[in-house]
Amino acid sequence: MSAAGGTVRRRAAHSVVAAALALVVLGLAGLGAVEGLEWWGRPFPGFFVLANRLVPVAALPDWSAGVGDVFLAEVTAVAGVRVRDNGDVYRQVALRPPGTPIAYTFRRDGRTWEATFVSRRFGGSEALLLFGAYALNGLVFGLVAITVWVLRPDLLAARGNLVLGLTTAVYALTGALLYGAHPLALRLNVLAESLWPAAVVHFAFAFPRPHLAARRRLAVALAWGASLAIAAVFQAVVFDIPRAVPVGNLCFVNVGGVLFVFAWRMWREYRRGTPLERTKIRVVVLAAVPGVVFPAILFTLSGVTGGQLSVTSAAFTAFLFPLGLAYAIVRHDLFEIDTMVRRLVHWVVLTGVTMLLYSALLAAVSWLLHQPGSSDPLPLHLSLAGVVVLLLPLRDRVQRIVDRVCFRPTYDARGILEATSVTFASTLDVARIAAIAVERADEALCLEAGALYLREPGGAFRAAGVHRVALGGVSAVAADHPAIARLAEGRAVAWYDDDAALGAPPPLGSVTSELLVPMTFRDGLLGFLALGPRRSRRYYAGEDVQFLRTLASQTAISILHARSYEELHSLTVTLEQKVVERTAELNHANAELREAVARQSGAYRELQQSQEKLIRAEKLATLGRLAAGVAHEVSTPLGAALASLRVARELIQEYAASIGDPSVGLEDHRELARELDTVARRAEQWTEKAAHFILAVKAHTRGCARTPASTFDVNRVVRETEVLLQHQLRAASCALRVAVDPATPQVRGDPTKLGQILTNLVTNGIDAYEEAGRTGQIDVRAAREGDGVTITVSDWGCGIATEHLAHVWEELFTTKPPGRGTGLGLAIVRDLVTNHFGGTITVDSTRGVGTTFTITLPAAAEPSARTAA
C-alpha cells in the first residue's frame, strides 16, 4: 500500500509540474501574440532595435536597403536627438509620417557614423511572418517536449529533450518580445541563448540511450558549468554594448562547438548502436533537414531574389525537428520508425524539389514580366499557381524515384509472392506448405535459419517446416511465452533492442530467432514465422516485414485450405461406411424403440392402476384413522336417543295409568303431553345427528369406486369435511375454523376427491401440532379469485424445513416418524388437484412457524355456457 501510494503521489506531482510548465509556455506565447498585434499598423524605422539600443540580426528582404550594414550596431541618436533606449527610438519615428527619411547615429567598435533610412508602417503579413513564426516554433518545441516527458518520464532521453525543448521555447517565445520596450524579455532571451548549448549536451548524452552514469554526469556538468558562467557574464554586461557583443559572439562559438560535439556523438552512436538506435538517429537527422537546414536555405534564396521569395514556409518546417525528436524518443518499434524514416525522406526530397521548382518559376516569371526585384505580387501568385498545379503529380513521381533509389529491396517481392501462390496451389500437404514458406523467405532475405510454427490442439506452437536447420533442433514454444501475446495482437516481434519483456527468443539450431511474424486468421493466431539472422548481417527493414506479412497471410490461407481438404477427404472416404453403420444402428434403435414403447405403454397402464390403488389405499388409510371417530360420533347420539326412548316409555306408562283417574286433571294431561313431545324431539335430534354423520362418511367412501364428474358446491364439501373430522380435532385438542364465501363458484369434478384432499391437508395440520408439542387452530378458507376458486389450509404447527420443501410432493417421502406417515398423502393430493381438477397447489412453510397450502381450481362453466358448448 505504501509503494502504491508513493507511485500515486509521484504521478500527481509529475502532472502538476507538467501543467505548470505548459502554462508558462502558453503564457509566453500569449504575450508574444499581444506584442505582434501592437506592432500591426505601427510606424517603425525599417529595422528593429533592442532594449539596449542594439540593432539585431533580424529583417525581412523587402525592408530598407543597407539594413545589414547596421546589424549589431548601437543607435545613439535619431535626427540628432540622443536616445536612451529603443522606446525613445520608436517615439521619434512615430512623430513623422511613414515614408519620411530619418537620419540615425550608430556606434560600433569605437566608430560612430550616420545613416538615413525611410520609415515604414509595420504590416499584417510582416507581423505574421515574424511573430507568428516565433509563436509557432516556440509552442511546438515547448509543448512537444512536455508531452514526451509526460508519456515517458522514466527515460533519460525524455528528460534531456524536456530541457532542450523548454530552453528553445523560451528563446523563441521571448524573441517576439525583444523588439519592444521589455528589458526582462531581453534578459530571458540571452539567458536561454547562453544555456541552450548545455541543453544540447544534456540531450546528446541521453539519446538514443544513456551511457555510463559517471561519464554522462561529468560531461553534462561541464557543459552546464560553462553555459552558466557565460550566462552570468552576459547578464552583467547585456546593457553594456561594447562588452555585450563579444560575449554574444562567445555564445555563438559555444553553440557551434556544442553542435559539433552533438554531431560527433550521433555519428559514434550510429556506428556502435543497435539497429533500433541507428534508425532513431536517422529520424533525428532527417527531421533536422527540413527543420533546420531548409529554413536557412529559404532565407538565403529570399535574399538572392531581392525579397520576392516568401519565407513563410520556414515556420511550417522548423517544427518538424522537435516532432522528429519526440517520435524517436517515444517509439520503441523498429519497423514503425523505419516507415517514419521513409516518409521523412519522401517529404524532405519533395520539399527540396518544390523549393527549387518554386525558385525557378519565380525567376522565369520575373524575367518574362521584366520586373526583377519588384514587390508586385503578380510574379509570386503566378509562381504559386504553377507549383500548386504541379505539386500532386510531382509528389507521386518523387516518391517513386526515392523508393527506387533509396528503398528498393534487393529481391523481387512481387515475383516471389506470385511464384509462392502458384506453388501453394499445387500441394495440399501442410508440412510441404510450411517448408515452402520458409524457403521463400530464405530466397528473399538470405537467412541463416528459419522455421514455421503452427498451433497445436494443446495451445503450444511446434515447428511444422524448417530451413537450414534440423527439425529436431527446433523446440516447441509454450503458449504463455511473452512474445505470443504480441503476436496475437498482429505485431511483428524483434529482439534488436534486447527488450527483456519479450523473453528469450526461440532457438533455431545454433542461432536464435531475430524476427517473429504472426500468421493470423479471423483474429486468431494460427502460427508464426521465426527467422534467424540474415547472412548479409543486415537487419530486417519495414519493407521486409511487409513482404513477410504478405507471405504469412498466403501461408495461413493455404494451410487452412489444406487442412479443410484433408478433413473433407477423410469424411468422403468413410462416408459410405458410416452410412451403413448408421443405418444398422438406426434399425436396431428402431426395434429397441418399438420394444421400449410397448414396455412403456404396459408400464403406463400399470402405473395408472397402481396410482388408483394408491389413491384407494390412502383413502382407506384415512378411513381407518377415522374409524375411532366414527364409533364415537355414532354411539353418542344413539345412546342419547335410546335414553330418550326409555323416558318416553315411562311417560307412556304413566299416561296409561292416569286414564280414568279422577285426580288427574286436564292440565296434568297437557303437562304429560308436553314432556312426551320434548323427549320425542330430543330423540329425533340425536337420531338426525347420527344419520347426518353416517351420510358424511358414506359420501367420503364413495371415492373408493369410480364416480362420474359433476358440478358441485365447494362450500358444502368443506362443511362435510368439518363434520367428518370433529372427533380427530377434539382428540388432538385442535380447533378447525372454516371461512367460506357464499359467492364461491361451483367446481366441476368428483366432490369426494376434494373431500379427500381437504381431509389429508387438515390431518397433516393436526400431525404438525402434535409434532410441535402444542395445540392450535387450523384455518380452511374458500373464496372466489378471478375465474376460479382458491382454497387455503393453514396451520401454525412445526412447519417444514427449507431443504424438504422441494421433496414434499414426491411419493414415499415423509418427515414423520415410522408408523405415522406413508409418504403418499401429498403426492396423491397434488395428483388429484392437477390431473382430476386441472388446478394447481403450492406450499409456503417456515420451520417452527407454520404451513399454508394454497389450492387454485378452475370454476365450472355457467349453465348457459355448458348448454351452448
GROMACS .gro file of C-alpha atoms in nm, residues 198-508:
model
  311
  198ALA     CA    1   2.425   2.288  -2.223
  199ALA     CA    2   2.073   2.164  -2.306
  200VAL     CA    3   2.207   2.019  -2.633
  201VAL     CA    4   2.486   1.835  -2.448
  202HIS     CA    5   2.235   1.712  -2.190
  203PHE     CA    6   2.021   1.564  -2.467
  204ALA     CA    7   2.321   1.426  -2.660
  205PHE     CA    8   2.430   1.208  -2.366
  206ALA     CA    9   2.075   1.080  -2.307
  207PHE     CA   10   1.980   0.993  -2.666
  208PRO     CA   11   1.933   0.739  -2.811
  209ARG     CA   12   2.030   0.563  -2.487
  210PRO     CA   13   2.214   0.669  -2.169
  211HIS     CA   14   2.574   0.562  -2.124
  212LEU     CA   15   2.791   0.525  -1.818
  213ALA     CA   16   2.648   0.739  -1.542
  214ALA     CA   17   2.984   0.884  -1.431
  215ARG     CA   18   3.092   0.991  -1.781
  216ARG     CA   19   2.748   1.129  -1.863
  217ARG     CA   20   2.728   1.328  -1.542
  218LEU     CA   21   3.077   1.469  -1.588
  219ALA     CA   22   3.013   1.580  -1.948
  220VAL     CA   23   2.674   1.731  -1.862
  221ALA     CA   24   2.816   1.905  -1.554
  222LEU     CA   25   3.100   2.062  -1.757
  223ALA     CA   26   2.855   2.182  -2.023
  224TRP     CA   27   2.620   2.335  -1.767
  225GLY     CA   28   2.911   2.493  -1.581
  226ALA     CA   29   3.041   2.663  -1.897
  227SER     CA   30   2.694   2.778  -2.005
  228LEU     CA   31   2.609   2.913  -1.660
  229ALA     CA   32   2.935   3.107  -1.649
  230ILE     CA   33   2.864   3.264  -1.989
  231ALA     CA   34   2.507   3.336  -1.880
  232ALA     CA   35   2.624   3.513  -1.564
  233VAL     CA   36   2.869   3.732  -1.759
  234PHE     CA   37   2.607   3.803  -2.028
  235GLN     CA   38   2.351   3.913  -1.767
  236ALA     CA   39   2.607   4.151  -1.617
  237VAL     CA   40   2.703   4.324  -1.946
  238VAL     CA   41   2.382   4.288  -2.150
  239PHE     CA   42   2.319   4.664  -2.145
  240ASP     CA   43   2.690   4.749  -2.193
  241ILE     CA   44   2.712   4.719  -2.573
  242PRO     CA   45   3.093   4.726  -2.618
  243ARG     CA   46   3.127   4.431  -2.376
  244ALA     CA   47   2.798   4.256  -2.457
  245VAL     CA   48   2.882   4.199  -2.826
  246PRO     CA   49   3.196   3.987  -2.757
  247VAL     CA   50   3.002   3.782  -2.502
  248GLY     CA   51   2.730   3.726  -2.760
  249ASN     CA   52   2.991   3.612  -3.010
  250LEU     CA   53   3.124   3.373  -2.745
  251CYS     CA   54   2.774   3.228  -2.717
  252PHE     CA   55   2.771   3.163  -3.091
  253VAL     CA   56   3.112   2.994  -3.065
  254ASN     CA   57   2.980   2.782  -2.778
  255VAL     CA   58   2.677   2.684  -2.984
  256GLY     CA   59   2.898   2.586  -3.279
  257GLY     CA   60   3.125   2.374  -3.063
  258VAL     CA   61   2.833   2.200  -2.895
  259LEU     CA   62   2.672   2.123  -3.229
  260PHE     CA   63   2.999   1.967  -3.339
  261VAL     CA   64   3.003   1.754  -3.021
  262PHE     CA   65   2.639   1.658  -3.082
  263ALA     CA   66   2.716   1.554  -3.441
  264TRP     CA   67   3.016   1.352  -3.323
  265ARG     CA   68   2.807   1.179  -3.057
  266MET     CA   69   2.531   1.093  -3.305
  267TRP     CA   70   2.786   0.958  -3.555
  268ARG     CA   71   2.952   0.743  -3.288
  269GLU     CA   72   2.619   0.611  -3.161
  270TYR     CA   73   2.512   0.540  -3.518
  271ARG     CA   74   2.819   0.323  -3.576
  272ARG     CA   75   2.810   0.139  -3.243
  273GLY     CA   76   2.437   0.128  -3.166
  274THR     CA   77   2.171  -0.131  -3.230
  275PRO     CA   78   1.956  -0.119  -3.547
  276LEU     CA   79   1.676   0.046  -3.349
  277GLU     CA   80   1.911   0.316  -3.217
  278ARG     CA   81   2.056   0.380  -3.564
  279THR     CA   82   1.705   0.419  -3.704
  280LYS     CA   83   1.617   0.668  -3.430
  281ILE     CA   84   1.926   0.874  -3.515
  282ARG     CA   85   1.823   0.873  -3.883
  283VAL     CA   86   1.483   1.012  -3.781
  284VAL     CA   87   1.654   1.299  -3.593
  285VAL     CA   88   1.890   1.375  -3.884
  286LEU     CA   89   1.610   1.369  -4.140
  287ALA     CA   90   1.393   1.588  -3.918
  288ALA     CA   91   1.681   1.836  -3.892
  289VAL     CA   92   1.696   1.876  -4.272
  290PRO     CA   93   1.351   2.039  -4.310
  291GLY     CA   94   1.351   2.179  -3.957
  292VAL     CA   95   1.693   2.349  -3.958
  293VAL     CA   96   1.862   2.334  -4.299
  294PHE     CA   97   1.560   2.416  -4.512
  295PRO     CA   98   1.475   2.745  -4.330
  296ALA     CA   99   1.837   2.859  -4.368
  297ILE     CA  100   1.832   2.784  -4.743
  298LEU     CA  101   1.495   2.955  -4.777
  299PHE     CA  102   1.619   3.276  -4.613
  300THR     CA  103   1.928   3.270  -4.835
  301LEU     CA  104   1.724   3.232  -5.155
  302SER     CA  105   1.492   3.509  -5.038
  303GLY     CA  106   1.787   3.745  -5.008
  304VAL     CA  107   1.923   3.640  -5.350
  305THR     CA  108   1.590   3.706  -5.524
  306GLY     CA  109   1.553   4.050  -5.369
  307GLY     CA  110   1.279   3.955  -5.122
  308GLN     CA  111   1.049   3.801  -5.382
  309LEU     CA  112   1.065   3.455  -5.222
  310SER     CA  113   0.840   3.433  -4.919
  311VAL     CA  114   0.995   3.291  -4.601
  312THR     CA  115   0.659   3.199  -4.451
  313SER     CA  116   0.726   2.832  -4.525
  314ALA     CA  117   1.011   2.832  -4.274
  315ALA     CA  118   0.762   2.849  -3.989
  316PHE     CA  119   0.595   2.534  -4.118
  317THR     CA  120   0.911   2.322  -4.137
  318ALA     CA  121   1.110   2.411  -3.826
  319PHE     CA  122   0.859   2.234  -3.604
  320LEU     CA  123   0.945   1.903  -3.774
  321PHE     CA  124   1.269   1.886  -3.577
  322PRO     CA  125   1.104   1.859  -3.229
  323LEU     CA  126   0.841   1.626  -3.374
  324GLY     CA  127   1.116   1.401  -3.509
  325LEU     CA  128   1.288   1.405  -3.171
  326ALA     CA  129   0.961   1.318  -2.996
  327TYR     CA  130   0.887   1.029  -3.232
  328ALA     CA  131   1.237   0.886  -3.196
  329ILE     CA  132   1.218   0.901  -2.814
  330VAL     CA  133   0.870   0.763  -2.761
  331ARG     CA  134   0.859   0.486  -3.023
  332HIS     CA  135   1.025   0.151  -2.949
  333ASP     CA  136   0.912  -0.031  -3.263
  334LEU     CA  137   1.193  -0.058  -3.517
  335PHE     CA  138   0.963  -0.117  -3.813
  336GLU     CA  139   0.729   0.175  -3.739
  337ILE     CA  140   1.031   0.406  -3.703
  338ASP     CA  141   1.170   0.264  -4.027
  339THR     CA  142   0.842   0.356  -4.201
  340MET     CA  143   0.870   0.704  -4.049
  341VAL     CA  144   1.221   0.739  -4.194
  342ARG     CA  145   1.088   0.652  -4.537
  343ARG     CA  146   0.812   0.913  -4.513
  344LEU     CA  147   1.059   1.176  -4.391
  345VAL     CA  148   1.287   1.108  -4.686
  346HIS     CA  149   0.990   1.146  -4.922
  347TRP     CA  150   0.892   1.471  -4.755
  348VAL     CA  151   1.243   1.618  -4.746
  349VAL     CA  152   1.313   1.537  -5.111
  350LEU     CA  153   0.971   1.665  -5.216
  351THR     CA  154   1.026   1.984  -5.016
  352GLY     CA  155   1.365   2.043  -5.177
  353VAL     CA  156   1.236   1.978  -5.528
  354THR     CA  157   0.935   2.201  -5.467
  355MET     CA  158   1.160   2.479  -5.336
  356LEU     CA  159   1.386   2.459  -5.642
  357LEU     CA  160   1.087   2.449  -5.876
  358TYR     CA  161   0.932   2.743  -5.695
  359SER     CA  162   1.254   2.947  -5.723
  360ALA     CA  163   1.289   2.865  -6.092
  361LEU     CA  164   0.928   2.960  -6.168
  362LEU     CA  165   0.967   3.281  -5.974
  363ALA     CA  166   1.281   3.377  -6.164
  364ALA     CA  167   1.124   3.287  -6.500
  365VAL     CA  168   0.804   3.483  -6.435
  366SER     CA  169   1.001   3.783  -6.311
  367TRP     CA  170   1.219   3.776  -6.623
  368LEU     CA  171   0.920   3.744  -6.854
  369LEU     CA  172   0.743   4.037  -6.691
  370HIS     CA  173   1.065   4.240  -6.678
  371GLN     CA  174   1.014   4.300  -6.307
  372PRO     CA  175   1.319   4.158  -6.133
  373GLY     CA  176   1.328   4.254  -5.769
  374SER     CA  177   0.982   4.408  -5.786
  375SER     CA  178   0.747   4.376  -5.490
  376ASP     CA  179   0.447   4.337  -5.720
  377PRO     CA  180   0.266   4.021  -5.602
  378LEU     CA  181   0.181   3.907  -5.958
  379PRO     CA  182   0.505   3.702  -6.007
  380LEU     CA  183   0.453   3.544  -5.666
  381HIS     CA  184   0.094   3.445  -5.747
  382LEU     CA  185   0.187   3.304  -6.087
  383SER     CA  186   0.468   3.101  -5.933
  384LEU     CA  187   0.245   2.967  -5.657
  385ALA     CA  188  -0.018   2.868  -5.915
  386GLY     CA  189   0.242   2.675  -6.113
  387VAL     CA  190   0.366   2.493  -5.804
  388VAL     CA  191   0.010   2.403  -5.697
  389VAL     CA  192  -0.069   2.262  -6.043
  390LEU     CA  193   0.248   2.051  -6.047
  391LEU     CA  194   0.256   1.952  -5.679
  392LEU     CA  195   0.040   1.635  -5.684
  393PRO     CA  196   0.196   1.470  -5.992
  394LEU     CA  197   0.537   1.581  -5.869
  395ARG     CA  198   0.475   1.416  -5.531
  396ASP     CA  199   0.392   1.079  -5.689
  397ARG     CA  200   0.690   1.094  -5.925
  398VAL     CA  201   0.931   1.192  -5.644
  399GLN     CA  202   0.802   0.912  -5.420
  400ARG     CA  203   0.857   0.652  -5.694
  401ILE     CA  204   1.208   0.780  -5.766
  402VAL     CA  205   1.305   0.789  -5.396
  403ASP     CA  206   1.170   0.438  -5.341
  404ARG     CA  207   1.359   0.312  -5.644
  405VAL     CA  208   1.689   0.475  -5.543
  406CYS     CA  209   1.685   0.457  -5.161
  407PHE     CA  210   1.437   0.190  -5.056
  408ARG     CA  211   1.442  -0.060  -5.339
  409PRO     CA  212   1.474  -0.409  -5.188
  410THR     CA  213   1.741  -0.646  -5.316
  411TYR     CA  214   1.477  -0.904  -5.408
  412ASP     CA  215   1.166  -0.914  -5.625
  413ALA     CA  216   0.899  -0.938  -5.358
  414ARG     CA  217   0.612  -0.942  -5.606
  415GLY     CA  218   0.766  -1.217  -5.818
  416ILE     CA  219   0.843  -1.433  -5.513
  417LEU     CA  220   0.488  -1.397  -5.383
  418GLU     CA  221   0.338  -1.484  -5.722
  419ALA     CA  222   0.558  -1.793  -5.751
  420THR     CA  223   0.468  -1.892  -5.396
  421SER     CA  224   0.097  -1.868  -5.472
  422VAL     CA  225   0.141  -2.099  -5.774
  423THR     CA  226   0.339  -2.350  -5.565
  424PHE     CA  227   0.087  -2.345  -5.283
  425ALA     CA  228  -0.193  -2.416  -5.529
  426SER     CA  229  -0.021  -2.739  -5.638
  427THR     CA  230   0.003  -2.906  -5.298
  428LEU     CA  231  -0.229  -2.987  -5.010
  429ASP     CA  232   0.037  -3.116  -4.769
  430VAL     CA  233   0.065  -2.893  -4.461
  431ALA     CA  234   0.429  -2.988  -4.395
  432ARG     CA  235   0.519  -2.914  -4.758
  433ILE     CA  236   0.343  -2.575  -4.746
  434ALA     CA  237   0.531  -2.484  -4.426
  435ALA     CA  238   0.866  -2.582  -4.580
  436ILE     CA  239   0.793  -2.383  -4.899
  437ALA     CA  240   0.706  -2.071  -4.696
  438VAL     CA  241   1.038  -2.079  -4.508
  439GLU     CA  242   1.227  -2.148  -4.835
  440ARG     CA  243   1.066  -1.842  -4.998
  441ALA     CA  244   1.162  -1.628  -4.700
  442ASP     CA  245   1.520  -1.752  -4.732
  443GLU     CA  246   1.518  -1.689  -5.108
  444ALA     CA  247   1.430  -1.325  -5.048
  445LEU     CA  248   1.623  -1.245  -4.730
  446CYS     CA  249   1.910  -1.499  -4.724
  447LEU     CA  250   1.850  -1.643  -4.379
  448GLU     CA  251   2.090  -1.837  -4.162
  449ALA     CA  252   1.793  -2.042  -4.037
  450GLY     CA  253   1.415  -2.026  -4.031
  451ALA     CA  254   1.112  -2.220  -3.915
  452LEU     CA  255   0.735  -2.204  -3.937
  453TYR     CA  256   0.545  -2.279  -3.616
  454LEU     CA  257   0.182  -2.395  -3.605
  455ARG     CA  258  -0.050  -2.403  -3.306
  456GLU     CA  259  -0.124  -2.749  -3.168
  457PRO     CA  260  -0.455  -2.853  -3.006
  458GLY     CA  261  -0.296  -2.811  -2.661
  459GLY     CA  262  -0.212  -2.446  -2.730
  460ALA     CA  263   0.167  -2.478  -2.775
  461PHE     CA  264   0.341  -2.395  -3.103
  462ARG     CA  265   0.556  -2.658  -3.276
  463ALA     CA  266   0.771  -2.630  -3.589
  464ALA     CA  267   0.596  -2.768  -3.899
  465GLY     CA  268   0.855  -2.660  -4.157
  466VAL     CA  269   1.225  -2.564  -4.125
  467HIS     CA  270   1.507  -2.441  -4.347
  468ARG     CA  271   1.882  -2.474  -4.292
  469VAL     CA  272   1.817  -2.642  -3.956
  470ALA     CA  273   1.714  -2.991  -3.847
  471LEU     CA  274   1.351  -3.028  -3.744
  472GLY     CA  275   1.461  -3.190  -3.419
  473GLY     CA  276   1.676  -2.889  -3.336
  474VAL     CA  277   1.374  -2.658  -3.313
  475SER     CA  278   1.198  -2.682  -2.978
  476ALA     CA  279   0.831  -2.602  -2.919
  477VAL     CA  280   0.720  -2.259  -2.794
  478ALA     CA  281   0.482  -2.253  -2.498
  479ALA     CA  282   0.153  -2.067  -2.527
  480ASP     CA  283   0.248  -1.844  -2.231
  481HIS     CA  284   0.571  -1.720  -2.390
  482PRO     CA  285   0.581  -1.336  -2.359
  483ALA     CA  286   0.620  -1.292  -2.736
  484ILE     CA  287   0.299  -1.488  -2.811
  485ALA     CA  288   0.083  -1.212  -2.662
  486ARG     CA  289   0.230  -0.956  -2.905
  487LEU     CA  290   0.198  -1.194  -3.196
  488ALA     CA  291  -0.169  -1.248  -3.110
  489GLU     CA  292  -0.214  -0.870  -3.146
  490GLY     CA  293  -0.086  -0.894  -3.503
  491ARG     CA  294   0.252  -0.731  -3.426
  492ALA     CA  295   0.588  -0.850  -3.554
  493VAL     CA  296   0.836  -0.919  -3.274
  494ALA     CA  297   1.210  -0.840  -3.299
  495TRP     CA  298   1.489  -0.866  -3.043
  496TYR     CA  299   1.706  -0.586  -3.183
  497ASP     CA  300   1.666  -0.368  -2.876
  498ASP     CA  301   1.709  -0.652  -2.623
  499ASP     CA  302   1.366  -0.591  -2.478
  500ALA     CA  303   1.352  -0.803  -2.162
  501ALA     CA  304   0.972  -0.804  -2.175
  502LEU     CA  305   0.986  -1.034  -2.482
  503GLY     CA  306   1.167  -1.316  -2.305
  504ALA     CA  307   1.430  -1.535  -2.467
  505PRO     CA  308   1.400  -1.572  -2.847
  506PRO     CA  309   1.316  -1.925  -2.974
  507PRO     CA  310   1.635  -2.113  -3.075
  508LEU     CA  311   1.684  -2.224  -3.435
   0.00000   0.00000   0.00000
